[in-house]
Amino acid sequence: PSDVEVRGNHFVKDTAYKGYVAKNLFEVKDARRVLLEGNVIEHSWFEAQSAMAINLQSLTDEKNSAVQATDITVRWNRVTQAGQCITMSARGYNGVASPMAKVQVEQNLCTEIGIDSINRVLLLTADLQGVELRHNTFIRLATPRKGSITYVQKGSGPPASRVDFVDNLIGPGLDYGCIFGEGKSGTDALAKYAQQWSFVGNGCWDSHPGAAAYPAGNSFVATQADVKFNADWSLSPQSPFKGKASDGKDPGVDVAELQRRLAGVVVKP
């Protein structure tokens, strides 16, 4: 499939069905030029899969290496109450397909992530061929204490070609930090995971290890209270992160514009 637009939908599972076989809320396995935009996506718990809301991968159960997910854009979505916000796997679980390429994730708001003991907002695995995450707000639950907010892993295969984390809000990092993978945190994890990468203009809090483990050009505070969020997850004028994105704007999603785009998506019964 190609040239697919998925816009203005409310993806939701009734939590009364917990205990039944349930999978993710949105998935791409073999497609090109896919746009997931302006959707409200909520309630994904651990059952037949690991509580992911959005699952992106190149995957085939046949011996067909031509299968590929490429040119995937995820933007202006609101995700909440899931174990994982977004997962990306270059070649799925069996490594047969061509690696996923050209994934852009921007202006998304993910909150209340980390239910059912799965506790990370992002998972990136294997040799992804170009991923950009820009101006997203990723907030997970503070319990359980351990876990990793963003987990990057190449395993025994080749590293990702390029991964860019730019102008995002990510937290709380907790025991393993805002970026963890390959047994390392921060800069060391990114350097081992990707051939080329950037991490700039981001804001992170409650992260061990802290700022010293990351490149210059990012902002760190001790606790979520120190971020000084407004009730809608925008930054208050008193926030130390104000204007600290690499483009001079606030890091994280543009909450006012997101609300404008999502007006009327959720219809009360």
PDB file of C-alpha atoms in Angstrom:
ATOM      1  CA  PRO A   1       0.000   0.000   0.000  1.00  0.00           C
ATOM      2  CA  SER A   2       1.163   3.535  -0.699  1.00  0.00           C
ATOM      3  CA  ASP A   3      -0.001   7.141  -0.283  1.00  0.00           C
ATOM      4  CA  VAL A   4      -2.090   6.426   2.804  1.00  0.00           C
ATOM      5  CA  GLU A   5      -3.513   9.165   5.055  1.00  0.00           C
ATOM      6  CA  VAL A   6      -4.968   8.361   8.480  1.00  0.00           C
ATOM      7  CA  ARG A   7      -6.321  11.605   9.911  1.00  0.00           C
ATOM      8  CA  GLY A   8      -8.815  12.856  12.473  1.00  0.00           C
ATOM      9  CA  ASN A   9      -9.627   9.519  14.112  1.00  0.00           C
ATOM     10  CA  HIS A  10     -10.170   8.504  17.727  1.00  0.00           C
ATOM     11  CA  PHE A  11      -8.365   5.201  18.338  1.00  0.00           C
ATOM     12  CA  VAL A  12      -9.473   3.797  21.693  1.00  0.00           C
ATOM     13  CA  LYS A  13      -9.982   0.429  23.367  1.00  0.00           C
ATOM     14  CA  ASP A  14     -12.541  -0.012  26.124  1.00  0.00           C
ATOM     15  CA  THR A  15     -10.621  -0.870  29.291  1.00  0.00           C
ATOM     16  CA  ALA A  16     -13.494  -3.163  30.302  1.00  0.00           C
ATOM     17  CA  TYR A  17     -11.966  -5.641  27.844  1.00  0.00           C
ATOM     18  CA  LYS A  18      -8.706  -6.032  29.730  1.00  0.00           C
ATOM     19  CA  GLY A  19      -7.896  -9.720  29.971  1.00  0.00           C
ATOM     20  CA  TYR A  20      -9.033 -10.471  26.428  1.00  0.00           C
ATOM     21  CA  VAL A  21      -6.532 -10.844  23.578  1.00  0.00           C
ATOM     22  CA  ALA A  22      -5.633  -7.322  22.497  1.00  0.00           C
ATOM     23  CA  LYS A  23      -2.896  -5.822  20.341  1.00  0.00           C
ATOM     24  CA  ASN A  24      -1.723  -2.331  19.484  1.00  0.00           C
ATOM     25  CA  LEU A  25      -3.783   0.622  18.244  1.00  0.00           C
ATOM     26  CA  PHE A  26      -1.993   1.455  14.974  1.00  0.00           C
ATOM     27  CA  GLU A  27       0.606  -0.506  13.009  1.00  0.00           C
ATOM     28  CA  VAL A  28       2.527  -0.303   9.736  1.00  0.00           C
ATOM     29  CA  LYS A  29       4.357  -3.366   8.352  1.00  0.00           C
ATOM     30  CA  ASP A  30       4.691  -2.930   4.583  1.00  0.00           C
ATOM     31  CA  ALA A  31       3.762   0.457   3.134  1.00  0.00           C
ATOM     32  CA  ARG A  32       5.221   3.627   1.721  1.00  0.00           C
ATOM     33  CA  ARG A  33       4.242   7.270   2.092  1.00  0.00           C
ATOM     34  CA  VAL A  34       2.003   6.879   5.143  1.00  0.00           C
ATOM     35  CA  LEU A  35       0.728   9.878   7.118  1.00  0.00           C
ATOM     36  CA  LEU A  36      -0.696   9.443  10.635  1.00  0.00           C
ATOM     37  CA  GLU A  37      -1.881  12.926  11.579  1.00  0.00           C
ATOM     38  CA  GLY A  38      -4.302  14.614  13.944  1.00  0.00           C
ATOM     39  CA  ASN A  39      -5.529  11.530  15.797  1.00  0.00           C
ATOM     40  CA  VAL A  40      -6.340  10.843  19.448  1.00  0.00           C
ATOM     41  CA  ILE A  41      -4.868   7.451  20.405  1.00  0.00           C
ATOM     42  CA  GLU A  42      -5.458   5.962  23.844  1.00  0.00           C
ATOM     43  CA  HIS A  43      -5.611   2.803  25.994  1.00  0.00           C
ATOM     44  CA  SER A  44      -3.169   0.097  24.979  1.00  0.00           C
ATOM     45  CA  TRP A  45      -2.290  -2.467  27.612  1.00  0.00           C
ATOM     46  CA  PHE A  46      -0.055  -5.527  27.871  1.00  0.00           C
ATOM     47  CA  GLU A  47      -1.765  -8.592  26.409  1.00  0.00           C
ATOM     48  CA  ALA A  48      -0.895 -10.206  23.057  1.00  0.00           C
ATOM     49  CA  GLN A  49       1.642  -7.419  22.524  1.00  0.00           C
ATOM     50  CA  SER A  50       3.686  -5.207  24.808  1.00  0.00           C
ATOM     51  CA  ALA A  51       1.219  -2.356  25.359  1.00  0.00           C
ATOM     52  CA  MET A  52       2.364  -0.275  22.386  1.00  0.00           C
ATOM     53  CA  ALA A  53       0.131   2.452  20.946  1.00  0.00           C
ATOM     54  CA  ILE A  54       1.887   3.019  17.596  1.00  0.00           C
ATOM     55  CA  ASN A  55       3.970   0.185  16.132  1.00  0.00           C
ATOM     56  CA  LEU A  56       6.103   0.887  13.053  1.00  0.00           C
ATOM     57  CA  GLN A  57       8.200  -1.819  11.403  1.00  0.00           C
ATOM     58  CA  SER A  58       9.202  -3.584   8.206  1.00  0.00           C
ATOM     59  CA  LEU A  59       7.892  -7.098   8.641  1.00  0.00           C
ATOM     60  CA  THR A  60       6.958 -10.123   6.548  1.00  0.00           C
ATOM     61  CA  ASP A  61       6.496 -13.771   7.448  1.00  0.00           C
ATOM     62  CA  GLU A  62       7.424 -14.699   3.877  1.00  0.00           C
ATOM     63  CA  LYS A  63      10.900 -14.874   2.320  1.00  0.00           C
ATOM     64  CA  ASN A  64      10.463 -11.514   0.637  1.00  0.00           C
ATOM     65  CA  SER A  65      13.190  -8.983   1.332  1.00  0.00           C
ATOM     66  CA  ALA A  66      11.420  -6.412  -0.874  1.00  0.00           C
ATOM     67  CA  VAL A  67       8.897  -5.757   1.895  1.00  0.00           C
ATOM     68  CA  GLN A  68       9.596  -2.369   3.411  1.00  0.00           C
ATOM     69  CA  ALA A  69       7.930   0.354   5.441  1.00  0.00           C
ATOM     70  CA  THR A  70       9.272   3.699   4.247  1.00  0.00           C
ATOM     71  CA  ASP A  71       8.382   7.387   4.217  1.00  0.00           C
ATOM     72  CA  ILE A  72       6.313   7.240   7.409  1.00  0.00           C
ATOM     73  CA  THR A  73       5.192  10.501   9.041  1.00  0.00           C
ATOM     74  CA  VAL A  74       3.603  10.624  12.511  1.00  0.00           C
ATOM     75  CA  ARG A  75       2.592  14.154  13.543  1.00  0.00           C
ATOM     76  CA  TRP A  76       0.081  16.160  15.567  1.00  0.00           C
ATOM     77  CA  ASN A  77      -1.246  13.143  17.488  1.00  0.00           C
ATOM     78  CA  ARG A  78      -2.288  12.856  21.129  1.00  0.00           C
ATOM     79  CA  VAL A  79      -1.348   9.514  22.744  1.00  0.00           C
ATOM     80  CA  THR A  80      -2.166   8.536  26.313  1.00  0.00           C
ATOM     81  CA  GLN A  81      -2.464   5.556  28.669  1.00  0.00           C
ATOM     82  CA  ALA A  82      -0.238   3.012  26.966  1.00  0.00           C
ATOM     83  CA  GLY A  83       2.796   0.994  27.938  1.00  0.00           C
ATOM     84  CA  GLN A  84       4.795   2.401  25.019  1.00  0.00           C
ATOM     85  CA  CYS A  85       3.976   5.406  22.865  1.00  0.00           C
ATOM     86  CA  ILE A  86       5.883   4.565  19.666  1.00  0.00           C
ATOM     87  CA  THR A  87       7.966   1.528  18.762  1.00  0.00           C
ATOM     88  CA  MET A  88      10.116   1.230  15.641  1.00  0.00           C
ATOM     89  CA  SER A  89      11.739  -1.958  14.408  1.00  0.00           C
ATOM     90  CA  ALA A  90      13.898  -1.870  11.284  1.00  0.00           C
ATOM     91  CA  ARG A  91      13.154  -5.477  10.246  1.00  0.00           C
ATOM     92  CA  GLY A  92      10.481  -6.797  12.588  1.00  0.00           C
ATOM     93  CA  TYR A  93      11.060  -9.846  14.749  1.00  0.00           C
ATOM     94  CA  ASN A  94      12.563 -12.117  12.071  1.00  0.00           C
ATOM     95  CA  GLY A  95      14.915  -9.828  10.150  1.00  0.00           C
ATOM     96  CA  VAL A  96      13.639 -10.753   6.671  1.00  0.00           C
ATOM     97  CA  ALA A  97      12.343  -7.436   5.316  1.00  0.00           C
ATOM     98  CA  SER A  98      14.316  -4.460   4.039  1.00  0.00           C
ATOM     99  CA  PRO A  99      15.020  -2.048   6.895  1.00  0.00           C
ATOM    100  CA  MET A 100      12.449   0.629   7.623  1.00  0.00           C
ATOM    101  CA  ALA A 101      13.503   3.997   6.237  1.00  0.00           C
ATOM    102  CA  LYS A 102      12.622   7.708   6.398  1.00  0.00           C
ATOM    103  CA  VAL A 103      10.517   7.992   9.550  1.00  0.00           C
ATOM    104  CA  GLN A 104       9.559  11.449  10.801  1.00  0.00           C
ATOM    105  CA  VAL A 105       7.891  11.887  14.203  1.00  0.00           C
ATOM    106  CA  GLU A 106       7.017  15.464  15.111  1.00  0.00           C
ATOM    107  CA  GLN A 107       4.606  17.517  17.208  1.00  0.00           C
ATOM    108  CA  ASN A 108       3.097  14.612  19.168  1.00  0.00           C
ATOM    109  CA  LEU A 109       2.035  14.600  22.818  1.00  0.00           C
ATOM    110  CA  CYS A 110       2.419  11.315  24.707  1.00  0.00           C
ATOM    111  CA  THR A 111       1.451  11.227  28.394  1.00  0.00           C
ATOM    112  CA  GLU A 112       0.617   8.567  31.003  1.00  0.00           C
ATOM    113  CA  ILE A 113       2.970   6.156  29.271  1.00  0.00           C
ATOM    114  CA  GLY A 114       4.189   3.155  31.254  1.00  0.00           C
ATOM    115  CA  ILE A 115       1.130   1.145  32.263  1.00  0.00           C
ATOM    116  CA  ASP A 116       1.214  -2.606  32.913  1.00  0.00           C
ATOM    117  CA  SER A 117       4.931  -2.686  33.838  1.00  0.00           C
ATOM    118  CA  ILE A 118       6.016  -1.665  30.316  1.00  0.00           C
ATOM    119  CA  ASN A 119       7.643   1.676  30.978  1.00  0.00           C
ATOM    120  CA  ARG A 120       9.214   3.437  28.001  1.00  0.00           C
ATOM    121  CA  VAL A 121       7.911   6.057  25.624  1.00  0.00           C
ATOM    122  CA  LEU A 122      10.034   5.023  22.642  1.00  0.00           C
ATOM    123  CA  LEU A 123      11.686   1.839  21.411  1.00  0.00           C
ATOM    124  CA  LEU A 124      14.044   1.924  18.408  1.00  0.00           C
ATOM    125  CA  THR A 125      15.678  -1.317  17.299  1.00  0.00           C
ATOM    126  CA  ALA A 126      18.119  -2.528  14.632  1.00  0.00           C
ATOM    127  CA  ASP A 127      19.322  -0.723  11.504  1.00  0.00           C
ATOM    128  CA  LEU A 128      16.678   1.946  10.964  1.00  0.00           C
ATOM    129  CA  GLN A 129      17.521   4.013   7.896  1.00  0.00           C
ATOM    130  CA  GLY A 130      16.888   7.569   9.043  1.00  0.00           C
ATOM    131  CA  VAL A 131      14.613   8.587  11.929  1.00  0.00           C
ATOM    132  CA  GLU A 132      13.891  12.146  13.013  1.00  0.00           C
ATOM    133  CA  LEU A 133      12.054  12.969  16.242  1.00  0.00           C
ATOM    134  CA  ARG A 134      11.382  16.706  16.520  1.00  0.00           C
ATOM    135  CA  HIS A 135       9.256  18.829  18.882  1.00  0.00           C
ATOM    136  CA  ASN A 136       7.524  15.960  20.682  1.00  0.00           C
ATOM    137  CA  THR A 137       6.550  15.793  24.356  1.00  0.00           C
ATOM    138  CA  PHE A 138       7.068  12.330  25.884  1.00  0.00           C
ATOM    139  CA  ILE A 139       6.030  11.898  29.512  1.00  0.00           C
ATOM    140  CA  ARG A 140       5.885   8.550  31.251  1.00  0.00           C
ATOM    141  CA  LEU A 141       4.628   7.506  34.637  1.00  0.00           C
ATOM    142  CA  ALA A 142       7.159   7.710  37.457  1.00  0.00           C
ATOM    143  CA  THR A 143       6.562   4.131  38.600  1.00  0.00           C
ATOM    144  CA  PRO A 144       8.061   1.603  38.423  1.00  0.00           C
ATOM    145  CA  ARG A 145      11.277   3.460  39.139  1.00  0.00           C
ATOM    146  CA  LYS A 146      13.538   1.497  36.817  1.00  0.00           C
ATOM    147  CA  GLY A 147      13.196   1.217  33.078  1.00  0.00           C
ATOM    148  CA  SER A 148      14.295   3.447  30.240  1.00  0.00           C
ATOM    149  CA  ILE A 149      12.364   6.287  28.711  1.00  0.00           C
ATOM    150  CA  THR A 150      13.872   5.772  25.251  1.00  0.00           C
ATOM    151  CA  TYR A 151      15.459   2.415  24.499  1.00  0.00           C
ATOM    152  CA  VAL A 152      17.717   2.046  21.471  1.00  0.00           C
ATOM    153  CA  GLN A 153      19.132  -1.339  20.555  1.00  0.00           C
ATOM    154  CA  LYS A 154      20.948  -2.737  17.546  1.00  0.00           C
ATOM    155  CA  GLY A 155      21.643  -6.166  19.070  1.00  0.00           C
ATOM    156  CA  SER A 156      23.921  -8.338  16.928  1.00  0.00           C
ATOM    157  CA  GLY A 157      22.983  -6.606  13.658  1.00  0.00           C
ATOM    158  CA  PRO A 158      24.243  -3.409  12.016  1.00  0.00           C
ATOM    159  CA  PRO A 159      23.604  -0.023  13.636  1.00  0.00           C
ATOM    160  CA  ALA A 160      21.007   2.504  12.516  1.00  0.00           C
ATOM    161  CA  SER A 161      22.136   4.771   9.682  1.00  0.00           C
ATOM    162  CA  ARG A 162      20.966   8.038  11.282  1.00  0.00           C
ATOM    163  CA  VAL A 163      18.775   9.034  14.228  1.00  0.00           C
ATOM    164  CA  ASP A 164      18.053  12.630  15.256  1.00  0.00           C
ATOM    165  CA  PHE A 165      16.457  13.717  18.552  1.00  0.00           C
ATOM    166  CA  VAL A 166      15.802  17.449  18.245  1.00  0.00           C
ATOM    167  CA  ASP A 167      13.803  19.852  20.457  1.00  0.00           C
ATOM    168  CA  ASN A 168      11.848  17.234  22.417  1.00  0.00           C
ATOM    169  CA  LEU A 169      10.705  17.117  26.042  1.00  0.00           C
ATOM    170  CA  ILE A 170      11.486  13.728  27.583  1.00  0.00           C
ATOM    171  CA  GLY A 171      10.980  12.587  31.155  1.00  0.00           C
ATOM    172  CA  PRO A 172      11.207  11.415  33.798  1.00  0.00           C
ATOM    173  CA  GLY A 173      14.435   9.676  32.817  1.00  0.00           C
ATOM    174  CA  LEU A 174      14.680   7.821  36.149  1.00  0.00           C
ATOM    175  CA  ASP A 175      17.405   5.264  36.829  1.00  0.00           C
ATOM    176  CA  TYR A 176      18.594   4.637  33.252  1.00  0.00           C
ATOM    177  CA  GLY A 177      18.240   8.160  31.896  1.00  0.00           C
ATOM    178  CA  CYS A 178      16.338   9.679  28.992  1.00  0.00           C
ATOM    179  CA  ILE A 179      18.227   7.580  26.428  1.00  0.00           C
ATOM    180  CA  PHE A 180      19.356   4.050  27.216  1.00  0.00           C
ATOM    181  CA  GLY A 181      20.513   1.111  25.148  1.00  0.00           C
ATOM    182  CA  GLU A 182      23.284  -1.359  24.467  1.00  0.00           C
ATOM    183  CA  GLY A 183      24.041  -1.279  28.190  1.00  0.00           C
ATOM    184  CA  LYS A 184      24.835   2.440  28.095  1.00  0.00           C
ATOM    185  CA  SER A 185      23.117   5.786  28.650  1.00  0.00           C
ATOM    186  CA  GLY A 186      23.072   9.113  26.855  1.00  0.00           C
ATOM    187  CA  THR A 187      25.848   9.894  24.381  1.00  0.00           C
ATOM    188  CA  ASP A 188      27.428   6.441  24.762  1.00  0.00           C
ATOM    189  CA  ALA A 189      24.153   4.702  23.899  1.00  0.00           C
ATOM    190  CA  LEU A 190      23.564   6.855  20.813  1.00  0.00           C
ATOM    191  CA  ALA A 191      27.139   6.443  19.600  1.00  0.00           C
ATOM    192  CA  LYS A 192      26.891   2.681  19.823  1.00  0.00           C
ATOM    193  CA  TYR A 193      23.419   2.491  18.286  1.00  0.00           C
ATOM    194  CA  ALA A 194      23.695   4.766  15.229  1.00  0.00           C
ATOM    195  CA  GLN A 195      26.371   5.563  12.643  1.00  0.00           C
ATOM    196  CA  GLN A 196      25.211   9.185  12.633  1.00  0.00           C
ATOM    197  CA  TRP A 197      23.047  10.858  15.231  1.00  0.00           C
ATOM    198  CA  SER A 198      22.183  14.159  16.888  1.00  0.00           C
ATOM    199  CA  PHE A 199      20.712  15.026  20.273  1.00  0.00           C
ATOM    200  CA  VAL A 200      20.172  18.780  20.657  1.00  0.00           C
ATOM    201  CA  GLY A 201      17.607  21.248  21.970  1.00  0.00           C
ATOM    202  CA  ASN A 202      15.958  18.644  24.181  1.00  0.00           C
ATOM    203  CA  GLY A 203      14.703  19.062  27.746  1.00  0.00           C
ATOM    204  CA  CYS A 204      14.901  16.187  30.223  1.00  0.00           C
ATOM    205  CA  TRP A 205      14.233  15.767  33.943  1.00  0.00           C
ATOM    206  CA  ASP A 206      14.740  13.290  36.775  1.00  0.00           C
ATOM    207  CA  SER A 207      17.473  11.591  34.791  1.00  0.00           C
ATOM    208  CA  HIS A 208      20.289   9.446  36.119  1.00  0.00           C
ATOM    209  CA  PRO A 209      22.859   9.866  34.730  1.00  0.00           C
ATOM    210  CA  GLY A 210      22.296  13.584  34.242  1.00  0.00           C
ATOM    211  CA  ALA A 211      23.521  16.308  31.891  1.00  0.00           C
ATOM    212  CA  ALA A 212      27.152  15.157  31.900  1.00  0.00           C
ATOM    213  CA  ALA A 213      26.158  11.967  30.067  1.00  0.00           C
ATOM    214  CA  TYR A 214      24.666  13.887  27.127  1.00  0.00           C
ATOM    215  CA  PRO A 215      25.927  16.264  24.443  1.00  0.00           C
ATOM    216  CA  ALA A 216      25.979  20.006  25.062  1.00  0.00           C
ATOM    217  CA  GLY A 217      22.988  22.013  23.878  1.00  0.00           C
ATOM    218  CA  ASN A 218      20.336  20.236  25.957  1.00  0.00           C
ATOM    219  CA  SER A 219      18.601  21.249  29.197  1.00  0.00           C
ATOM    220  CA  PHE A 220      18.150  19.248  32.392  1.00  0.00           C
ATOM    221  CA  VAL A 221      16.246  19.857  35.639  1.00  0.00           C
ATOM    222  CA  ALA A 222      15.917  17.694  38.726  1.00  0.00           C
ATOM    223  CA  THR A 223      12.182  16.944  38.884  1.00  0.00           C
ATOM    224  CA  GLN A 224       9.019  17.215  36.816  1.00  0.00           C
ATOM    225  CA  ALA A 225       7.834  19.970  39.147  1.00  0.00           C
ATOM    226  CA  ASP A 226      10.920  21.962  38.116  1.00  0.00           C
ATOM    227  CA  VAL A 227       9.812  21.846  34.467  1.00  0.00           C
ATOM    228  CA  LYS A 228       6.803  24.023  35.403  1.00  0.00           C
ATOM    229  CA  PHE A 229       4.214  22.580  33.046  1.00  0.00           C
ATOM    230  CA  ASN A 230       0.812  24.169  32.645  1.00  0.00           C
ATOM    231  CA  ALA A 231      -2.204  21.893  33.120  1.00  0.00           C
ATOM    232  CA  ASP A 232      -2.323  21.215  29.351  1.00  0.00           C
ATOM    233  CA  TRP A 233       1.400  20.208  29.222  1.00  0.00           C
ATOM    234  CA  SER A 234       2.551  23.444  27.643  1.00  0.00           C
ATOM    235  CA  LEU A 235       5.411  25.257  29.373  1.00  0.00           C
ATOM    236  CA  SER A 236       4.602  28.063  31.773  1.00  0.00           C
ATOM    237  CA  PRO A 237       6.437  31.399  31.411  1.00  0.00           C
ATOM    238  CA  GLN A 238       8.510  30.410  34.475  1.00  0.00           C
ATOM    239  CA  SER A 239       9.798  27.174  32.946  1.00  0.00           C
ATOM    240  CA  PRO A 240      13.609  26.950  32.681  1.00  0.00           C
ATOM    241  CA  PHE A 241      13.050  25.199  29.328  1.00  0.00           C
ATOM    242  CA  LYS A 242      11.309  28.218  27.733  1.00  0.00           C
ATOM    243  CA  GLY A 243      12.920  29.123  24.432  1.00  0.00           C
ATOM    244  CA  LYS A 244      15.611  26.465  24.817  1.00  0.00           C
ATOM    245  CA  ALA A 245      14.874  24.497  21.631  1.00  0.00           C
ATOM    246  CA  SER A 246      17.504  24.660  18.901  1.00  0.00           C
ATOM    247  CA  ASP A 247      15.149  26.797  16.791  1.00  0.00           C
ATOM    248  CA  GLY A 248      14.605  29.312  19.611  1.00  0.00           C
ATOM    249  CA  LYS A 249      11.115  28.044  20.379  1.00  0.00           C
ATOM    250  CA  ASP A 250       9.986  25.930  23.330  1.00  0.00           C
ATOM    251  CA  PRO A 251      11.053  22.290  23.205  1.00  0.00           C
ATOM    252  CA  GLY A 252       8.203  19.806  22.966  1.00  0.00           C
ATOM    253  CA  VAL A 253       4.912  19.919  21.121  1.00  0.00           C
ATOM    254  CA  ASP A 254       3.155  23.180  20.283  1.00  0.00           C
ATOM    255  CA  VAL A 255       0.208  22.457  22.581  1.00  0.00           C
ATOM    256  CA  ALA A 256      -2.022  25.314  21.380  1.00  0.00           C
ATOM    257  CA  GLU A 257      -1.697  24.222  17.755  1.00  0.00           C
ATOM    258  CA  LEU A 258      -2.224  20.570  18.697  1.00  0.00           C
ATOM    259  CA  GLN A 259      -5.450  21.433  20.503  1.00  0.00           C
ATOM    260  CA  ARG A 260      -6.648  23.410  17.500  1.00  0.00           C
ATOM    261  CA  ARG A 261      -6.005  20.494  15.163  1.00  0.00           C
ATOM    262  CA  LEU A 262      -7.670  17.941  17.464  1.00  0.00           C
ATOM    263  CA  ALA A 263     -10.823  19.979  18.119  1.00  0.00           C
ATOM    264  CA  GLY A 264     -13.833  17.775  17.422  1.00  0.00           C
ATOM    265  CA  VAL A 265     -11.884  14.539  16.976  1.00  0.00           C
ATOM    266  CA  VAL A 266     -13.240  12.970  20.162  1.00  0.00           C
ATOM    267  CA  VAL A 267     -17.035  12.887  20.092  1.00  0.00           C
ATOM    268  CA  LYS A 268     -18.764  12.207  23.394  1.00  0.00           C
ATOM    269  CA  PRO A 269     -21.489   9.513  23.198  1.00  0.00           C
TER     270      PRO A 269
END
